[in-house]
XYZ file of C-alpha atoms in Angstrom:
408
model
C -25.719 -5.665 -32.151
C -25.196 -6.969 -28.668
C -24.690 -10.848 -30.127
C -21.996 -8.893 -32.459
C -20.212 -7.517 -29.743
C -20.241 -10.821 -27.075
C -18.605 -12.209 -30.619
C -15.996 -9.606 -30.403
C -14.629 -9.934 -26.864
C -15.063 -13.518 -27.045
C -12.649 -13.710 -30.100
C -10.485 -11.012 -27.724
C -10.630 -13.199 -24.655
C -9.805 -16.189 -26.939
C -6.640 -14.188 -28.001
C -5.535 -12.754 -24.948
C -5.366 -16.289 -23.327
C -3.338 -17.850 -25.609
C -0.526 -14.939 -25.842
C 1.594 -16.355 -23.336
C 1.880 -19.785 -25.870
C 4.367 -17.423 -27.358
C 6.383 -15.646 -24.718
C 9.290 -18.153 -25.547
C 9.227 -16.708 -29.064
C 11.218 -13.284 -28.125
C 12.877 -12.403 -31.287
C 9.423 -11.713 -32.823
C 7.468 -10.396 -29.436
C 3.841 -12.152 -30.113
C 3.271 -12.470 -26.599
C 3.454 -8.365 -26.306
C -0.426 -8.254 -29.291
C -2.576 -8.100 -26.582
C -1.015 -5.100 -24.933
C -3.839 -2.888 -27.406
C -6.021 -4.285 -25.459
C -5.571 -3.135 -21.979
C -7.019 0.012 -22.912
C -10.265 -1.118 -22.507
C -9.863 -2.065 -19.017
C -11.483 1.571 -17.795
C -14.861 0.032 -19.236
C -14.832 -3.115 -17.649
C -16.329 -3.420 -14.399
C -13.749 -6.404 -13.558
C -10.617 -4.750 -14.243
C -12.124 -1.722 -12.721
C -12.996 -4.106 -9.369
C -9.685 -5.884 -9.810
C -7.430 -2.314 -9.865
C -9.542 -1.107 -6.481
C -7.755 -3.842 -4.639
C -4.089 -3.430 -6.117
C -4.827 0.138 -5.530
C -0.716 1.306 -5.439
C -0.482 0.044 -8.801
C -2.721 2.534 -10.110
C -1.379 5.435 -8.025
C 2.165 4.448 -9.221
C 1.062 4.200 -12.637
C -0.459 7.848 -12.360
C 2.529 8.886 -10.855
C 5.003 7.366 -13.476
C 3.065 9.005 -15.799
C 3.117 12.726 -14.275
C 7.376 12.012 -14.053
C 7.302 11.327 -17.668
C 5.672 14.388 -17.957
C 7.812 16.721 -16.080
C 10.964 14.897 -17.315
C 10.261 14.484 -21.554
C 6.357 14.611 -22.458
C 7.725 13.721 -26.006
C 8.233 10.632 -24.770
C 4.557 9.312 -25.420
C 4.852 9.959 -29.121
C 7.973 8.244 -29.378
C 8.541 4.506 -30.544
C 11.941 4.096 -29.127
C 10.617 5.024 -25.515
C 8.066 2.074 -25.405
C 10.988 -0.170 -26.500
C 13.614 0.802 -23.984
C 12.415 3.115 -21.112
C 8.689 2.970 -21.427
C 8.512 -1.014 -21.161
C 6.436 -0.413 -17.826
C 3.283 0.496 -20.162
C 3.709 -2.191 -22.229
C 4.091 -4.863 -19.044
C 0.743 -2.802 -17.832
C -1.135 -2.890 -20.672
C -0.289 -6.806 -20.929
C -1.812 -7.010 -17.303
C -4.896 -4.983 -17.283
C -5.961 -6.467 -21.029
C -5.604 -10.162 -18.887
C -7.955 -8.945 -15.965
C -10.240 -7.779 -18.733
C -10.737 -9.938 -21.039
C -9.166 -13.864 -19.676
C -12.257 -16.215 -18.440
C -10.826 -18.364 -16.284
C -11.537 -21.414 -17.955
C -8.669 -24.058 -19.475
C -6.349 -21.727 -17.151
C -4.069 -24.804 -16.172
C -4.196 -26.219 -19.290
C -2.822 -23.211 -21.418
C -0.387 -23.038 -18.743
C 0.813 -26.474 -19.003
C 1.182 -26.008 -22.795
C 3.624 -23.055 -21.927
C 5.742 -24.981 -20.141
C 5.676 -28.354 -22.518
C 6.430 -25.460 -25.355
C 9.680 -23.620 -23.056
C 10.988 -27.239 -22.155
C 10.618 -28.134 -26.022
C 12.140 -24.841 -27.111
C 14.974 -26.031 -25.180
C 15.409 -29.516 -26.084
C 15.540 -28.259 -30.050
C 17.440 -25.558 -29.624
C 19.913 -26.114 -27.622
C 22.067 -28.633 -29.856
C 22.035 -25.965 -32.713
C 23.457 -22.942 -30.166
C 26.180 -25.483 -28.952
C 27.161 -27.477 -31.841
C 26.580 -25.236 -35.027
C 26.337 -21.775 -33.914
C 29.172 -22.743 -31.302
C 27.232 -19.931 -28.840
C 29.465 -19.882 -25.227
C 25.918 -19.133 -23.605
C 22.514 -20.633 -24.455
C 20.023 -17.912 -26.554
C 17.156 -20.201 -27.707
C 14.804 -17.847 -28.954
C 16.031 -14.864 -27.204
C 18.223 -11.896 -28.527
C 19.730 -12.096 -24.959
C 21.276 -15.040 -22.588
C 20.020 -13.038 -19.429
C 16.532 -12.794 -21.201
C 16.472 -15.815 -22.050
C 17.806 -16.725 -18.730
C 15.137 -15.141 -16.697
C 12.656 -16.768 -18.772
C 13.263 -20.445 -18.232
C 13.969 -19.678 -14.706
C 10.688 -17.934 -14.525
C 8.723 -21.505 -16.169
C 10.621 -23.259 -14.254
C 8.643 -22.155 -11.375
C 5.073 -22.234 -12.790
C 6.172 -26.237 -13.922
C 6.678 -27.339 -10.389
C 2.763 -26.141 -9.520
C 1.116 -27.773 -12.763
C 2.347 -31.593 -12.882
C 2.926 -34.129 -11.086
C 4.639 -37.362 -10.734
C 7.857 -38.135 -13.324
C 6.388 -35.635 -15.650
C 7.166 -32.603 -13.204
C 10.468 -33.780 -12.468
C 11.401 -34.225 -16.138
C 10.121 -30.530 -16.724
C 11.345 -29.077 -13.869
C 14.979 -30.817 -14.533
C 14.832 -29.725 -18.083
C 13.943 -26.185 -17.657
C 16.910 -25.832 -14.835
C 19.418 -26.881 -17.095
C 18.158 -24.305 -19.586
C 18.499 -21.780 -16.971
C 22.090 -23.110 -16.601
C 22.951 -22.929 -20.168
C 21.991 -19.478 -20.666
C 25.050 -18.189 -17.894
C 22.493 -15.774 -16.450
C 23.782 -15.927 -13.116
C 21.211 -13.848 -11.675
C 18.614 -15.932 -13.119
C 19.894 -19.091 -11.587
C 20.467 -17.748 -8.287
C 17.068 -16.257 -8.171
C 15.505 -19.815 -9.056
C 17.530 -21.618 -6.197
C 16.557 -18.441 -3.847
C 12.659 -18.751 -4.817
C 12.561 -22.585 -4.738
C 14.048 -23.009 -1.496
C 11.438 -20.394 0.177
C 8.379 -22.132 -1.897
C 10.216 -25.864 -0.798
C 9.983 -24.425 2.599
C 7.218 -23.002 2.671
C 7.540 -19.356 3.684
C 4.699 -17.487 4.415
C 4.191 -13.382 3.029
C 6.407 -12.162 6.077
C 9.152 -14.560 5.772
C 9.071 -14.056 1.824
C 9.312 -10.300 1.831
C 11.620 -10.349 4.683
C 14.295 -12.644 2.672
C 14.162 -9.877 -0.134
C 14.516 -7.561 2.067
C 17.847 -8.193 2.992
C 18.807 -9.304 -0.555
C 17.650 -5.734 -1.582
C 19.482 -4.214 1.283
C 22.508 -5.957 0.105
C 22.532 -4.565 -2.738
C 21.680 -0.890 -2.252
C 24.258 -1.277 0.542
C 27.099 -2.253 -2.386
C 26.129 0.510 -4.578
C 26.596 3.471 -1.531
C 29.929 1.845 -0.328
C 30.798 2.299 -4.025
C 30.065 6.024 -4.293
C 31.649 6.841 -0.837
C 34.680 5.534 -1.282
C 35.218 6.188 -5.129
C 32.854 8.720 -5.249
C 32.645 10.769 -9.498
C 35.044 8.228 -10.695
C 32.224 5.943 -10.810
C 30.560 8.137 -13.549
C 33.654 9.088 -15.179
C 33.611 5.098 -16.059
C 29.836 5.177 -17.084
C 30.542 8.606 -19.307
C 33.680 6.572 -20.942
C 31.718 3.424 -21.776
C 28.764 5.307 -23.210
C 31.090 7.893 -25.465
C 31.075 7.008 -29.019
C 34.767 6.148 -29.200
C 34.337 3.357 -26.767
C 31.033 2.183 -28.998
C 33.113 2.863 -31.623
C 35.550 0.359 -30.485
C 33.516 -2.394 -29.442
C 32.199 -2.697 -32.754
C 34.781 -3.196 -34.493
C 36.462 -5.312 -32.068
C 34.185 -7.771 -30.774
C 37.104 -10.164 -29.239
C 37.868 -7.207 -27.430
C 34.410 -6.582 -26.713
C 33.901 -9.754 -25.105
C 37.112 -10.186 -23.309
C 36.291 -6.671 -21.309
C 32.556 -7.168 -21.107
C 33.004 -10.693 -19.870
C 31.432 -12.019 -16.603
C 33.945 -10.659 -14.411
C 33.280 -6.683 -16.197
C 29.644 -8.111 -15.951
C 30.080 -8.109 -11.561
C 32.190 -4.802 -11.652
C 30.059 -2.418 -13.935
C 27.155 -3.455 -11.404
C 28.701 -2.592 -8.428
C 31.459 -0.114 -9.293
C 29.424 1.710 -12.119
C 26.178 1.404 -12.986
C 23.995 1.153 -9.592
C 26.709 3.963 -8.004
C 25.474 6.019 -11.076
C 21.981 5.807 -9.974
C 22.753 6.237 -6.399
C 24.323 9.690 -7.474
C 21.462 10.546 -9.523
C 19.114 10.072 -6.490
C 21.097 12.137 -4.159
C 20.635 15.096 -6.464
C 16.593 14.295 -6.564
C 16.197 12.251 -3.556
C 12.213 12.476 -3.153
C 10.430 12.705 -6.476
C 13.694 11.300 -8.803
C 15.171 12.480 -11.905
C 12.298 11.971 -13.834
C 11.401 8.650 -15.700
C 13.328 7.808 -18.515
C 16.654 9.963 -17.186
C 18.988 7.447 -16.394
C 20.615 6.834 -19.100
C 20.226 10.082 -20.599
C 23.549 11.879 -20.852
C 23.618 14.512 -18.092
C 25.878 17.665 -17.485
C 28.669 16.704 -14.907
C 29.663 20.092 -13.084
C 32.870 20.771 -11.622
C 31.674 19.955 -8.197
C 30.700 16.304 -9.621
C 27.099 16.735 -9.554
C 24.370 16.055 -12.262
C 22.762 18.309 -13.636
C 18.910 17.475 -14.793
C 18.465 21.034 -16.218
C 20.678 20.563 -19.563
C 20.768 16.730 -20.924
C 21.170 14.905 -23.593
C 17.395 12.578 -24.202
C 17.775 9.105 -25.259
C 16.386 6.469 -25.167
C 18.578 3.307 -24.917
C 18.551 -0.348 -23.445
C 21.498 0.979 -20.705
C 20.214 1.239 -17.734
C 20.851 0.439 -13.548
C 20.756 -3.584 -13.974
C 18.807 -3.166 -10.487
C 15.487 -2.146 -11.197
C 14.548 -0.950 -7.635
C 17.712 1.209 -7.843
C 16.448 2.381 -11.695
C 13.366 3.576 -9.583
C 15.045 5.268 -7.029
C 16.988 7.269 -9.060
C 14.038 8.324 -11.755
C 11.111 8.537 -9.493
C 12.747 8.770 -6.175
C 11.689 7.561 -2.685
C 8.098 8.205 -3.672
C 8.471 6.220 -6.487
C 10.054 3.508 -5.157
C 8.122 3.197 -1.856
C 4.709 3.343 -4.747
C 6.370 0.775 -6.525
C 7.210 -2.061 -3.867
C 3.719 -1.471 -2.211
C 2.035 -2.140 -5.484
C 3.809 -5.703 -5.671
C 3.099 -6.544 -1.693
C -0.646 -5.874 -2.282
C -0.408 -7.744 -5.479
C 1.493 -10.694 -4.000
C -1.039 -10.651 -1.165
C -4.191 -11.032 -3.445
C -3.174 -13.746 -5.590
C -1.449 -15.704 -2.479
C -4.997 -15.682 -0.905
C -6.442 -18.319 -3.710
C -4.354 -20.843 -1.943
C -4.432 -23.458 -5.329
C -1.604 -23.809 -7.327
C -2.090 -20.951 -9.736
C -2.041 -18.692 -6.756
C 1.036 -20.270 -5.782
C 2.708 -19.990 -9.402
C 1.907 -16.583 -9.644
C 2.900 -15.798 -6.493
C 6.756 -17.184 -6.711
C 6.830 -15.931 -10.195
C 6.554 -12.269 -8.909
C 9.073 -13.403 -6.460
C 11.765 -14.577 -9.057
C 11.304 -11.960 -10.982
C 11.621 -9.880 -7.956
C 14.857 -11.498 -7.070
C 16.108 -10.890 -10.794
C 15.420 -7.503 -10.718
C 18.482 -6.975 -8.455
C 20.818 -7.613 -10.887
C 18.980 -6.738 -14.172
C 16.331 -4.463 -14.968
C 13.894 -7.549 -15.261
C 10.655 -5.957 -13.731
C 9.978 -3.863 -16.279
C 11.872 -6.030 -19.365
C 8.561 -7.638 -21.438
C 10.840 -10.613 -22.327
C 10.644 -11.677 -18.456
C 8.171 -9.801 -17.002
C 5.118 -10.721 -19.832
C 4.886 -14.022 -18.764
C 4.976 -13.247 -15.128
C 1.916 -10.924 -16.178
C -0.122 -13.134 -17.668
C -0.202 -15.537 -14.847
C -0.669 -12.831 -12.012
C -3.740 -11.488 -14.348
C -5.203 -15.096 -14.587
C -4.719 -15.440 -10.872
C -6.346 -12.056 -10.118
C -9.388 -12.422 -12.683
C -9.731 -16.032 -10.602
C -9.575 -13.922 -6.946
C -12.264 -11.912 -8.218
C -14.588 -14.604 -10.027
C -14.583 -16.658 -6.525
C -14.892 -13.138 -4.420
C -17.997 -12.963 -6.639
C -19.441 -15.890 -6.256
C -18.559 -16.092 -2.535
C -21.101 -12.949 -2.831
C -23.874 -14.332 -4.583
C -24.133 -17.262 -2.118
């Protein structure tokens, strides 16, 4: 029996290492099979060690659940909700089945393969978008150009810390001009953000005080827009959600894409969406909405405010295009102030291994970071998976060498 079961998680840990191979392949989510086995994190020892040092991860997580709780309990026993709104589980359960089952063995190697495979995705796949599918943006294998966007931006990253020589340039070079082809704006600005402050060398403070101000930026742009055009804001976010507008986008998709270019792109950010989710908080300012109510279809009274009390539940891929500001508005100040600690203490573990896959994993919770003030990215398993997989390898290494640092 015990031979049987070293079989088992061996043939686990063998699968769970080579998920991110496929995190490229978004259109059929492979990457997102060893979420199942996260679960089994509360009986290993490791993850259980691991978890005790990124302790606000597992107080958010508690807490995220409790909102969900309070806000739509039917949430848990609903497919849609892990799809849209619930995509934190599935980014959690990719994390903790890492730090339980990875061995940190042929760690640099697997990740060299995924960025060989992203760099290859592109060179194939970009002549077919631009020449026969005539595609404005690149999509590889992405239903999205922001996904897809994020992604190479995200690879581009790790690349830099695992070669060398004319190899890393030729990567490196390559996966940039993917991240240019997709027009994901945020996703390029992100990557020329993150690679100046890993060219220069910031350390933890200097890092975390840069995004900071970006994040201040932001939130600042989203309360100008509610002060001075205060519930017309939502009128526009009731309008573009009603079924007539859906209605019409559908069957006019020149239309479509003439309003929703990249100039709507900037303006539903700032004028709509993240003033939306400023209002939102201002009715629930400490514990939030509840998670999952942003996008849900709330009562507007005649004094302009929302109503949490009588809604309609959905559960859709709208949401803030800010994640912190997502947070703020479904799980409040608490929420938020749960959430950021969770990714400083994180950041500050795998920074500590001081070799490059601390360094990867590191700026690769930065980017995505960085993206997450435009998009919902933190959350999003098509950009946030593969930013999982190396912070788990990096954390199952912190703990190996904290081990061994033991023993000796």
């Amino acid at each position: 029996m015990p031979l049987k079961r070293i079989n088992i998680s061996n043939r686990i840990s063998w699968l769970v290492e080579r998920m991110p191979l496929f995190a490229f392949v978004n259109l059929v989510p492979l990457s997102v099979l060893a979420a199942p086995f996260g679960i089994f994190a509360i009986y290993s020892k490791r993850s259980l060690t691991i978890l005790s040092i990124i302790w606000p991860l597992v107080i958010y997580t508690l807490y995220t659940i409790i909102s969900t709780l309070a806000y739509n309990p039917d949430s848990f026993i609903e497919f849609a909700f892990y799809r849209t709104d619930g995509n934190f589980f599935i980014t959690l359960l990719v994390l903790l089945s890492v730090i339980t089952f990875a061995r940190d063995a042929n760690t640099e190697q697997m990740l060299r393969a995924l960025c060989i495979f992203a760099a290859l995705s592109f060179i194939v796949m970009w002549p077919i978008d631009a020449f026969i599918n005539h595609n404005e943006h690149f999509f590889g294998l992405f239903k999205a150009h922001n996904a897809a966007g994020g992604f190479y931006a995200i690879i581009c990253i790790i690349s830099w810390h695992f070669f060398s020589g004319r190899t890393r340039i030729l990567i490196v070079i390559t996966l940039f001009l993917a991240t240019i082809e997709t027009g994901s704006r945020g996703s390029l600005l992100a990557l020329i953000i993150v690679a100046t402050i890993g060219f220069l060398k910031f350390n933890t403070v200097l890092r975390w005080l840069t995004f900071f101000v970006f994040l201040s930026l932001t939130v600042q742009l989203a309360f100008n827009a509610v002060q001075k055009f205060g519930p017309a804001t939502e009128a526009l976010f009731q309008h573009e959600h009603s079924e007539s507008a859906q209605e019409i986008n559908k069957s006019n998709p020149d239309a479509s894409n003439f309003a929703y270019g990249n100039n709507y792109n900037i303006f539903i950010r700032v004028g709509v969406l993240w003033p939306r989710a400023v209002r939102i908080w201002k009715e629930h300012p400490v514990l939030g909405a509840g998670f999952g109510s942003y996008d849900d279809l709330h009562y507007v009274g005649r004094n302009n405010t929302l109503y949490a009390d009588t809604y309609l539940v959905q559960h859709t891929f709208s949401h803030a295009h800010h994640t912190f500001l997502n947070v703020l508005a479904e799980q409040g100040v608490v929420g938020l102030m749960l959430l950021l600690m969770s990714l400083l203490y994180i950041d500050r573990t795998v920074r500590s291994l001081d070799d490059p896959l601390g360094k990867a994993a590191s700026l690769s919770l930065l980017i995505l970071m960085f993206m997450s003030l435009s998009e919902h990215r933190l959350f999003s398993p098509s950009n946030s998976i593969p930013v999982m997989y190396i912070t788990g390898l990096a954390l199952v290494r912190f703990y190996i060498q904290k081990k061994e640092r033991r023993i000796s």
